[in-house]
């Protein structure tokens, strides 16, 4: 890896779910001026970029992931002037801005789809996937399913054909094989890059293409109908590679633009194949969200990912996002937050771009929603087996003020009742808080090139309790030791490091450099210890 600084490689990206971050006008929904007002907070935290979940106009069936105009701002979030102001001020704080592009499908309220469904010979008909089954009009064209439940095909009485939707029926999939669609999609990248946007997160990009012959997916064992088939013909079609290359060419026409793709349903091997020189800068690695609180599992995820990426690719790690239960909830983190400090210590010191999700830095927990409170249609459909994704989307907890200081009105989704004790204001004032630990970690990361660009060298470890590794550049060696358990434990540094001298960069359990005796470093329970070799 070269030494030139690259914001998206060396920095930390912070995801904002705009509905839930900060509401400036009291309508109960977060907005762009709300985000702008919090830039100071984000700059103090020490992140390098914000990724905004979709802010385009949307009927909100899937809260922004159903877009009805790709080149505008949803009025509930503000105006284009508010957006330009946010980008300008973010840049003044050295914070880059990443937008979420949802290009696999539109809303059924998008003018293109309204036209498309109006008649079979409408010029927009072929912008979506319309089919019929020659065996009878009440049979769907093939066996493809929707991940959100039920058939992937919806019958349209008026024009007597079916259209395909991988997600809700209000999210019809676009026909990327139509050159006009492809050209329009590419123009969206230019539109926002021209406005100063630094990067894009591509929603389920490996779904863009479907099999040209619409063949049935072959069966496999699974519980839900969606899982009872191999997604061979509705995912990861070979044509996708050309698109990835085209996107990269567009972005390379601007200075330091970035694209991270969300692969849907594919394993890490497929995800890795889409990134590297001439392709996407990154594709998400979600494996951490499926790990238990066990160092062996995390190390395996890291080594698997490192082995899959080519030399020029760059890893990334995600503990939280808007689709999954929060890590504090998943790991049943004790209220003292020491376990969450260990999680942060790992996420922010591995080789790769860390993604944070707002609220992670104060240890927010999922809210539990009753049937009548559910907002996410996924929860409405699968209740009570799957309660949907509202849990991790509750309002950001800013203060002890009413509704956690998120809004002066009534929030669209309730705040977690623990906001009284767990919020930014209180944690800022407490030097031992999780928030201040994140700030300190981010400072240490920024100040030490080995933590940004260095090689990852795992040390021998006790796989049930401890994870230790070095991050190394030609000039610097940093040791990271993480104790996942409550008991004291020793980490063996190995013969090469027996005589090394260390300086403490950061620990949640001590103020001074620990003694390393004959190559053994003793860690306290739940300790993160980061040492610089002298
Ligand atoms: C993935 C997004 O993360 C999720 O929130 C959304 O529902 C689907 N894509 C559909 O756009």
Coordinates of C-alpha atoms and ligand atoms in Angstrom, one line a residue:
X1 CA 0.0 0.0 0.0
X2 CA 1.2 3.4 -0.9
X3 CA 1.7 6.1 1.8
X4 CA -0.4 8.9 0.2
X5 CA -3.2 9.7 2.5
X6 CA -6.7 8.7 1.3
X7 CA -9.6 9.9 3.4
X8 CA -11.7 6.8 2.7
X9 CA -8.9 4.4 3.4
X10 CA -7.3 6.0 6.4
X11 CA -10.4 7.6 7.9
X12 CA -13.5 6.5 9.7
X13 CA -17.0 6.7 8.2
X14 CA -20.0 7.5 10.3
X15 CA -23.5 6.4 9.2
X16 CA -26.4 8.8 9.9
X17 CA -30.0 7.6 9.6
X18 CA -31.3 11.1 8.8
X19 CA -34.9 10.5 10.2
X20 CA -33.4 9.7 13.6
X21 CA -30.4 12.0 14.0
X22 CA -31.5 15.5 14.8
X23 CA -34.7 17.4 14.1
X24 CA -34.4 21.1 13.7
X25 CA -38.0 22.0 12.9
X26 CA -40.1 20.1 15.5
X27 CA -41.9 17.8 13.0
X28 CA -40.5 14.7 14.8
X29 CA -38.3 13.7 11.8
X30 CA -34.6 14.4 11.7
X31 CA -33.4 16.7 8.9
X32 CA -30.4 18.2 7.1
X33 CA -30.2 21.4 9.2
X34 CA -30.3 19.1 12.2
X35 CA -27.2 17.3 10.9
X36 CA -25.5 20.5 10.0
X37 CA -26.0 21.7 13.6
X38 CA -24.2 18.6 14.8
X39 CA -21.1 18.9 12.6
X40 CA -19.2 20.3 15.5
X41 CA -20.0 17.2 17.6
X42 CA -18.9 15.0 14.7
X43 CA -15.7 16.9 14.2
X44 CA -14.9 16.6 17.9
X45 CA -15.7 12.9 17.8
X46 CA -13.0 12.7 15.1
X47 CA -14.7 11.0 12.2
X48 CA -13.7 11.7 8.6
X49 CA -16.9 11.2 6.6
X50 CA -20.6 10.9 7.1
X51 CA -22.8 8.5 5.1
X52 CA -26.4 9.7 4.9
X53 CA -29.0 7.0 4.5
X54 CA -31.2 8.2 1.5
X55 CA -32.4 11.8 1.5
X56 CA -34.1 11.8 -1.9
X57 CA -37.9 12.3 -2.1
X58 CA -39.6 9.1 -1.0
X59 CA -43.1 7.9 0.0
X60 CA -41.2 6.1 2.8
X61 CA -42.6 2.7 2.4
X62 CA -39.1 1.6 3.2
X63 CA -38.0 4.9 4.7
X64 CA -36.0 6.4 1.9
X65 CA -35.1 3.2 0.2
X66 CA -38.0 3.8 -2.2
X67 CA -36.9 6.8 -4.2
X68 CA -39.3 8.9 -6.2
X69 CA -36.7 11.5 -7.5
X70 CA -33.0 10.8 -7.6
X71 CA -31.9 14.4 -8.2
X72 CA -33.8 16.2 -5.5
X73 CA -33.9 16.4 -1.7
X74 CA -37.0 15.2 0.2
X75 CA -38.7 18.3 1.6
X76 CA -39.1 16.6 5.0
X77 CA -35.3 16.7 5.2
X78 CA -34.9 20.2 3.8
X79 CA -34.1 21.9 0.6
X80 CA -31.3 21.7 -1.9
X81 CA -29.9 24.8 -0.4
X82 CA -29.8 23.1 3.0
X83 CA -28.0 20.2 1.4
X84 CA -25.4 22.5 -0.2
X85 CA -24.9 24.2 3.1
X86 CA -24.4 20.9 4.8
X87 CA -21.8 19.8 2.3
X88 CA -20.0 23.1 2.5
X89 CA -19.9 23.2 6.3
X90 CA -19.0 19.5 6.5
X91 CA -16.0 20.2 4.2
X92 CA -15.0 23.1 6.4
X93 CA -14.8 20.6 9.2
X94 CA -12.8 18.1 7.0
X95 CA -15.8 15.8 7.0
X96 CA -16.6 14.1 3.7
X97 CA -20.1 13.4 2.6
X98 CA -21.3 10.1 1.2
X99 CA -24.8 9.7 -0.2
X100 CA -26.8 6.5 -0.4
X101 CA -27.9 5.6 -3.9
X102 CA -30.7 3.2 -4.3
X103 CA -30.5 2.2 -7.9
X104 CA -31.8 -1.3 -8.0
X105 CA -35.4 -0.2 -7.7
X106 CA -37.5 3.0 -7.5
X107 CA -40.6 3.8 -5.6
X108 CA -43.8 2.8 -7.3
X109 CA -44.6 6.5 -7.0
X110 CA -41.6 7.5 -9.2
X111 CA -42.9 9.2 -12.4
X112 CA -41.0 6.6 -14.4
X113 CA -43.0 3.8 -12.9
X114 CA -46.3 5.7 -13.0
X115 CA -45.7 6.0 -16.8
X116 CA -44.4 2.5 -17.1
X117 CA -47.5 0.9 -15.6
X118 CA -49.9 3.1 -17.5
X119 CA -49.8 1.1 -20.7
X120 CA -47.8 -1.6 -22.4
X121 CA -46.6 0.7 -25.1
X122 CA -45.6 3.6 -22.9
X123 CA -41.9 4.6 -23.6
X124 CA -41.1 3.9 -19.9
X125 CA -42.6 0.4 -20.1
X126 CA -39.2 -1.2 -20.6
X127 CA -37.6 0.7 -17.7
X128 CA -38.9 -2.0 -15.3
X129 CA -39.2 -5.8 -15.4
X130 CA -42.6 -6.6 -16.9
X131 CA -43.4 -10.2 -17.8
X132 CA -46.3 -12.6 -18.2
X133 CA -46.6 -16.3 -17.9
X134 CA -47.7 -17.9 -21.2
X135 CA -49.3 -20.7 -19.1
X136 CA -51.9 -18.3 -17.6
X137 CA -52.3 -14.8 -16.4
X138 CA -52.7 -15.8 -12.8
X139 CA -49.3 -17.5 -12.7
X140 CA -46.2 -15.4 -12.0
X141 CA -43.5 -15.4 -14.7
X142 CA -41.1 -17.5 -12.6
X143 CA -40.3 -18.6 -9.0
X144 CA -38.4 -15.5 -7.8
X145 CA -39.3 -14.3 -4.4
X146 CA -39.3 -11.0 -2.5
X147 CA -36.9 -10.9 0.5
X148 CA -39.6 -8.9 2.3
X149 CA -42.0 -11.8 2.0
X150 CA -44.2 -13.4 -0.7
X151 CA -43.7 -13.6 -4.4
X152 CA -41.3 -11.2 -6.1
X153 CA -43.9 -10.6 -8.8
X154 CA -46.9 -8.3 -8.6
X155 CA -49.8 -8.6 -11.1
X156 CA -51.1 -5.4 -12.6
X157 CA -54.7 -5.8 -13.6
X158 CA -54.7 -2.8 -16.0
X159 CA -52.0 -4.0 -18.3
X160 CA -52.3 -7.7 -17.5
X161 CA -48.6 -8.3 -16.8
X162 CA -46.5 -8.8 -13.7
X163 CA -43.6 -6.6 -12.5
X164 CA -40.7 -7.8 -10.4
X165 CA -39.8 -6.4 -7.0
X166 CA -37.0 -7.9 -4.9
X167 CA -38.2 -5.8 -1.9
X168 CA -41.7 -4.5 -1.2
X169 CA -44.2 -4.3 -4.1
X170 CA -43.9 -0.5 -3.8
X171 CA -40.2 -0.9 -4.9
X172 CA -40.3 -2.1 -8.5
X173 CA -36.9 -3.2 -9.8
X174 CA -35.4 -1.2 -12.7
X175 CA -34.5 -2.9 -16.0
X176 CA -30.7 -2.2 -16.1
X177 CA -30.5 -4.0 -19.4
X178 CA -32.3 -1.0 -21.0
X179 CA -29.5 1.4 -22.1
X180 CA -31.6 4.4 -21.3
X181 CA -31.9 3.2 -17.6
X182 CA -28.2 2.6 -17.4
X183 CA -27.4 6.0 -18.8
X184 CA -29.9 7.7 -16.5
X185 CA -28.4 5.9 -13.5
X186 CA -24.9 7.0 -14.4
X187 CA -26.0 10.6 -14.7
X188 CA -27.1 10.4 -11.0
X189 CA -23.5 9.9 -10.0
X190 CA -22.4 12.9 -12.0
X191 CA -25.2 15.0 -10.7
X192 CA -24.2 14.6 -7.0
X193 CA -20.4 14.5 -7.6
X194 CA -20.8 17.8 -9.4
X195 CA -22.5 19.2 -6.2
X196 CA -19.4 18.2 -4.2
X197 CA -20.5 14.8 -2.8
X198 CA -17.4 12.8 -2.0
X199 CA -18.7 9.3 -2.2
X200 CA -21.6 6.9 -2.6
X201 CA -23.0 3.9 -0.8
X202 CA -24.6 1.6 -3.4
X203 CA -27.7 -0.1 -2.1
X204 CA -27.9 -3.8 -3.0
X205 CA -25.9 -3.1 -6.2
X206 CA -25.3 -6.7 -7.0
X207 CA -29.0 -7.0 -7.7
X208 CA -29.1 -4.5 -10.5
X209 CA -29.0 -7.2 -13.2
X210 CA -31.4 -10.2 -13.5
X211 CA -31.1 -13.2 -15.8
X212 CA -32.0 -12.1 -19.3
X213 CA -34.1 -15.2 -19.8
X214 CA -35.8 -15.0 -16.4
X215 CA -35.0 -18.6 -15.5
X216 CA -36.3 -20.1 -12.3
X217 CA -33.9 -20.2 -9.4
X218 CA -32.9 -23.8 -8.4
X219 CA -34.3 -25.1 -5.1
X220 CA -32.3 -25.5 -1.9
X221 CA -33.2 -26.2 1.7
X222 CA -34.4 -23.2 3.7
X223 CA -37.1 -22.0 6.1
X224 CA -38.6 -19.1 4.3
X225 CA -39.7 -19.5 0.7
X226 CA -37.0 -16.9 -0.1
X227 CA -34.3 -19.1 1.3
X228 CA -35.6 -22.2 -0.4
X229 CA -33.9 -21.3 -3.6
X230 CA -30.3 -20.6 -4.8
X231 CA -30.3 -17.0 -5.9
X232 CA -28.6 -17.9 -9.1
X233 CA -30.6 -15.9 -11.6
X234 CA -31.7 -12.8 -9.6
X235 CA -28.4 -11.9 -8.1
X236 CA -24.7 -11.3 -9.1
X237 CA -25.2 -11.6 -12.8
X238 CA -21.9 -11.4 -14.9
X239 CA -23.0 -8.1 -16.5
X240 CA -22.5 -6.4 -13.1
X241 CA -18.8 -6.2 -13.5
X242 CA -19.1 -3.8 -16.5
X243 CA -21.3 -1.5 -14.4
X244 CA -18.8 -1.5 -11.5
X245 CA -16.1 -0.5 -14.0
X246 CA -18.3 2.2 -15.5
X247 CA -19.1 3.7 -12.1
X248 CA -15.4 3.7 -11.2
X249 CA -14.5 5.5 -14.4
X250 CA -17.0 8.2 -13.7
X251 CA -15.7 8.7 -10.1
X252 CA -12.1 8.7 -11.2
X253 CA -13.0 11.8 -13.3
X254 CA -13.3 13.7 -10.0
X255 CA -10.6 14.0 -7.3
X256 CA -10.8 11.4 -4.6
X257 CA -14.4 10.2 -5.0
X258 CA -15.4 6.9 -3.3
X259 CA -17.9 4.1 -3.8
X260 CA -18.8 1.4 -1.3
X261 CA -21.2 -1.3 -2.5
X262 CA -23.6 -3.2 -0.4
X263 CA -23.7 -6.8 -1.6
X264 CA -26.9 -8.5 -0.9
X265 CA -27.0 -12.2 -0.1
X266 CA -23.5 -12.9 -1.5
X267 CA -20.7 -14.3 0.5
X268 CA -17.4 -12.5 1.2
X269 CA -15.8 -14.0 -1.9
X270 CA -18.3 -12.4 -4.3
X271 CA -18.1 -9.1 -2.3
X272 CA -14.3 -9.1 -2.6
X273 CA -14.5 -9.7 -6.4
X274 CA -16.3 -6.4 -6.9
X275 CA -13.6 -4.2 -5.3
X276 CA -10.1 -3.2 -6.2
X277 CA -8.4 -1.0 -8.9
X278 CA -10.8 -0.1 -11.7
X279 CA -13.7 -1.5 -9.6
X280 CA -15.5 -0.2 -6.5
X281 CA -13.2 1.1 -3.7
X282 CA -14.9 -1.2 -1.3
X283 CA -17.8 -3.6 -0.7
X284 CA -19.2 -4.0 2.8
X285 CA -18.0 -6.8 5.0
X286 CA -20.9 -7.6 7.4
X287 CA -19.4 -10.6 9.0
X288 CA -18.9 -8.9 12.4
X289 CA -22.7 -8.4 12.7
X290 CA -23.0 -12.2 12.7
X291 CA -20.3 -13.0 15.2
X292 CA -20.8 -13.9 18.9
X293 CA -18.8 -12.1 21.5
X294 CA -15.8 -14.3 21.0
X295 CA -12.4 -13.3 19.8
X296 CA -11.8 -16.5 17.8
X297 CA -14.9 -15.6 15.6
X298 CA -13.7 -12.1 15.0
X299 CA -10.2 -13.2 14.1
X300 CA -11.6 -15.7 11.7
X301 CA -13.7 -13.0 10.0
X302 CA -10.6 -10.8 9.7
X303 CA -8.3 -13.5 8.3
X304 CA -10.9 -14.8 5.8
X305 CA -11.5 -11.3 4.5
X306 CA -7.7 -10.5 4.3
X307 CA -7.2 -13.7 2.4
X308 CA -9.9 -12.8 -0.1
X309 CA -8.9 -9.3 -1.0
X310 CA -6.3 -8.7 -3.6
X311 CA -3.2 -6.7 -2.6
X312 CA -4.7 -3.4 -3.9
X313 CA -8.0 -3.8 -2.2
X314 CA -8.8 -2.4 1.2
X315 CA -10.9 -4.0 3.9
X316 CA -13.7 -2.5 6.0
X317 CA -15.5 -3.5 9.1
X318 CA -19.0 -2.8 10.3
X319 CA -20.5 -3.5 13.8
X320 CA -23.8 -1.7 13.4
X321 CA -26.1 -0.3 10.8
X322 CA -29.8 0.6 10.3
X323 CA -30.8 -3.0 9.3
X324 CA -29.5 -5.0 12.3
X325 CA -29.8 -5.1 16.1
X326 CA -27.2 -2.8 17.7
X327 CA -24.0 -4.4 19.0
X328 CA -24.8 -3.3 22.5
X329 CA -28.0 -5.3 22.3
X330 CA -26.5 -8.2 20.4
X331 CA -23.6 -8.7 22.9
X332 CA -25.8 -8.0 26.0
X333 CA -23.2 -5.4 26.9
X334 CA -23.1 -4.7 30.7
X335 CA -24.2 -1.2 31.6
X336 CA -20.7 -0.1 32.5
X337 CA -19.8 -0.1 28.8
X338 CA -16.4 -1.8 29.2
X339 CA -17.3 -4.5 26.8
X340 CA -18.3 -1.9 24.2
X341 CA -14.9 -0.3 24.7
X342 CA -13.3 -3.6 23.8
X343 CA -15.5 -3.8 20.7
X344 CA -14.5 -0.2 19.7
X345 CA -10.9 -1.0 20.4
X346 CA -11.0 -3.7 17.9
X347 CA -13.1 -2.0 15.2
X348 CA -11.0 1.1 15.2
X349 CA -7.6 -0.6 15.1
X350 CA -8.0 -3.3 12.5
X351 CA -6.6 -2.9 9.0
X352 CA -9.5 -1.4 7.1
X353 CA -12.0 1.4 7.1
X354 CA -14.3 1.3 10.1
X355 CA -17.9 2.2 9.7
X356 CA -19.7 3.6 12.8
X357 CA -23.5 3.9 13.1
X358 CA -24.8 6.9 15.0
X359 CA -25.4 6.1 18.6
X360 CA -22.8 3.4 18.7
X361 CA -20.4 5.8 20.3
X362 CA -22.7 6.2 23.3
X363 CA -23.7 2.5 23.5
X364 CA -27.3 3.0 22.4
X365 CA -29.4 -0.1 22.8
X366 CA -32.3 -1.2 20.6
X367 CA -35.8 -0.1 21.6
X368 CA -38.4 -2.8 21.8
X369 CA -41.5 -2.0 19.9
X370 CA -45.0 -3.4 20.4
X371 CA -47.2 -4.4 17.4
X372 CA -49.0 -1.1 17.4
X373 CA -45.7 0.9 17.4
X374 CA -44.1 -0.9 14.4
X375 CA -43.0 1.4 11.6
X376 CA -40.9 -1.0 9.5
X377 CA -43.1 -2.9 7.0
X378 CA -40.7 -5.9 7.4
X379 CA -41.9 -6.1 11.1
X380 CA -45.5 -5.6 10.1
X381 CA -45.3 -8.5 7.6
X382 CA -43.4 -11.0 9.7
X383 CA -44.6 -10.1 13.2
X384 CA -44.1 -11.8 15.7
X385 CA -41.3 -13.9 14.2
X386 CA -39.4 -10.8 13.0
X387 CA -40.2 -7.5 14.6
X388 CA -38.4 -5.5 11.9
X389 CA -35.7 -3.0 12.0
X390 CA -37.2 -0.2 14.1
X391 CA -35.2 -1.4 17.2
X392 CA -31.9 0.1 15.9
X393 CA -33.5 3.2 14.3
X394 CA -34.6 5.0 17.4
X395 CA -33.8 8.7 17.8
X396 CA -30.2 9.7 18.7
X397 CA -29.9 10.3 22.4
X398 CA -28.4 13.8 22.7
X399 CA -29.4 14.9 26.2
X400 CA -31.8 14.4 29.2
X401 CA -34.3 16.8 27.6
X402 CA -37.7 15.5 26.5
X403 CA -37.4 13.0 23.7
X404 CA -33.7 12.7 24.3
X405 CA -33.1 16.2 22.9
X406 CA -33.8 14.8 19.4
X407 CA -36.9 16.9 18.7
X408 CA -39.2 19.5 20.1
X409 CA -42.1 17.7 18.6
X410 CA -43.2 14.1 18.9
X411 CA -40.6 11.8 17.4
X412 CA -41.6 9.5 14.5
X413 CA -40.2 6.6 16.6
X414 CA -39.9 6.5 20.3
X415 CA -36.6 7.2 22.1
X416 CA -35.1 4.5 24.2
X417 CA -36.2 5.1 27.8
X418 CA -32.5 4.8 28.9
X419 CA -31.8 8.2 27.3
X420 CA -32.2 9.7 30.8
X421 CA -28.9 8.0 31.8
X422 CA -27.3 7.4 28.4
X423 CA -26.9 10.4 26.2
X424 CA -24.2 12.6 24.6
X425 CA -24.5 15.4 27.1
X426 CA -23.8 13.2 30.1
X427 CA -21.1 11.2 28.4
X428 CA -19.3 14.3 27.2
X429 CA -19.0 15.4 30.9
X430 CA -17.7 12.0 32.1
X431 CA -14.0 11.4 31.3
X432 CA -14.5 7.6 31.6
X433 CA -17.5 7.4 29.3
X434 CA -17.8 5.3 26.2
X435 CA -18.1 8.5 24.1
X436 CA -14.8 9.9 25.5
X437 CA -13.2 6.5 24.9
X438 CA -14.3 6.7 21.2
X439 CA -12.9 10.2 20.9
X440 CA -9.6 9.1 22.5
X441 CA -9.4 6.0 20.2
X442 CA -10.0 8.1 17.1
X443 CA -7.3 10.5 18.1
X444 CA -4.8 7.7 18.7
X445 CA -5.8 6.2 15.3
X446 CA -5.3 9.5 13.5
X447 CA -1.9 10.2 15.2
X448 CA -0.4 6.8 14.4
X449 CA 0.0 5.9 10.7
X450 CA 0.5 2.2 11.6
X451 CA -3.1 2.1 12.8
X452 CA -4.3 3.5 9.5
X453 CA -2.1 1.8 6.9
X454 CA 0.0 -0.7 8.7
X455 CA 0.0 -4.5 8.1
X456 CA -2.1 -6.7 10.3
X457 CA 0.0 -9.3 12.2
X458 CA -2.0 -11.5 14.6
X459 CA -0.2 -12.7 17.7
X460 CA -0.7 -16.1 19.4
X461 CA -3.8 -15.8 21.5
X462 CA -6.1 -17.5 23.8
X463 CA -9.0 -17.9 21.4
X464 CA -11.7 -17.9 24.0
X465 CA -10.7 -14.7 25.7
X466 CA -8.0 -12.6 24.1
X467 CA -7.1 -11.1 20.8
X468 CA -3.7 -9.5 20.2
X469 CA -2.2 -8.1 17.0
X470 CA 0.4 -5.7 15.7
X471 CA -0.2 -3.0 13.2
X472 CA 3.1 -2.3 11.4
X473 CA 4.5 0.1 8.9
X474 CA 8.2 0.4 8.0
X475 CA 8.6 3.0 10.8
X476 CA 6.1 2.1 13.4
X477 CA 4.8 -0.9 15.4
X478 CA 1.6 -0.7 17.4
X479 CA 0.4 -3.5 19.6
X480 CA -3.3 -4.0 20.2
X481 CA -4.4 -6.3 23.0
X482 CA -8.0 -6.9 23.7
X483 CA -9.4 -8.9 26.6
X484 CA -12.9 -10.2 25.8
X485 CA -13.4 -11.7 29.2
X486 CA -13.9 -10.4 32.8
X487 CA -10.8 -12.2 34.2
X488 CA -7.2 -11.1 34.1
X489 CA -5.3 -12.8 31.3
X490 CA -1.9 -12.8 29.8
X491 CA -1.0 -12.3 26.2
X492 CA 2.2 -13.9 24.8
X493 CA 4.0 -11.4 22.6
X494 CA 6.3 -14.1 21.1
X495 CA 10.1 -14.3 21.1
X496 CA 10.6 -11.5 18.6
X497 CA 9.0 -9.0 21.0
X498 CA 10.5 -10.3 24.2
X499 CA 12.9 -7.3 24.6
X500 CA 10.7 -4.7 23.1
X501 CA 10.0 -1.4 24.9
X502 CA 6.5 0.0 24.9
X503 CA 4.7 3.2 25.5
X504 CA 1.0 3.3 26.4
X505 CA -1.1 5.0 23.8
X506 CA -4.5 4.1 25.3
X507 CA -6.2 1.8 27.8
X508 CA -9.6 1.8 29.4
X509 CA -8.1 0.3 32.6
X510 CA -4.8 2.0 33.3
X511 CA -3.0 5.4 33.0
X512 CA 0.6 4.1 32.8
X513 CA 2.5 1.7 30.5
X514 CA 2.0 -1.9 31.8
X515 CA 5.0 -4.1 32.5
X516 CA 5.8 -6.6 29.9
X517 CA 7.6 -9.5 31.6
X518 CA 9.6 -11.9 29.5
X519 CA 7.3 -11.3 26.6
X520 CA 4.0 -11.6 28.5
X521 CA 1.6 -8.7 28.8
X522 CA -0.9 -9.0 31.6
X523 CA -4.4 -7.5 30.8
X524 CA -7.1 -6.6 33.2
X525 CA -10.7 -7.9 32.6
X526 CA -12.4 -6.1 29.7
X527 CA -9.2 -4.3 28.8
X528 CA -8.2 -2.6 25.6
X529 CA -4.5 -1.9 25.7
X530 CA -2.8 -0.1 22.8
X531 CA 1.0 0.2 23.0
X532 CA 3.5 1.8 20.7
X533 CA 6.9 0.1 20.3
X534 CA 9.8 2.5 21.3
Ligands
LIG1 C1 -30.7 -2.5 1.9 C2 -30.9 -1.4 2.9 O1 -29.9 -1.3 3.8 C3 -32.3 -1.7 3.5 O2 -32.5 -0.8 4.6 C4 -33.3 -1.6 2.4 O3 -34.6 -2.0 3.0 C5 -33.0 -2.5 1.2 N1 -31.6 -2.4 0.8 C6 -33.8 -2.2 0.1 O4 -33.4 -1.0 -0.5

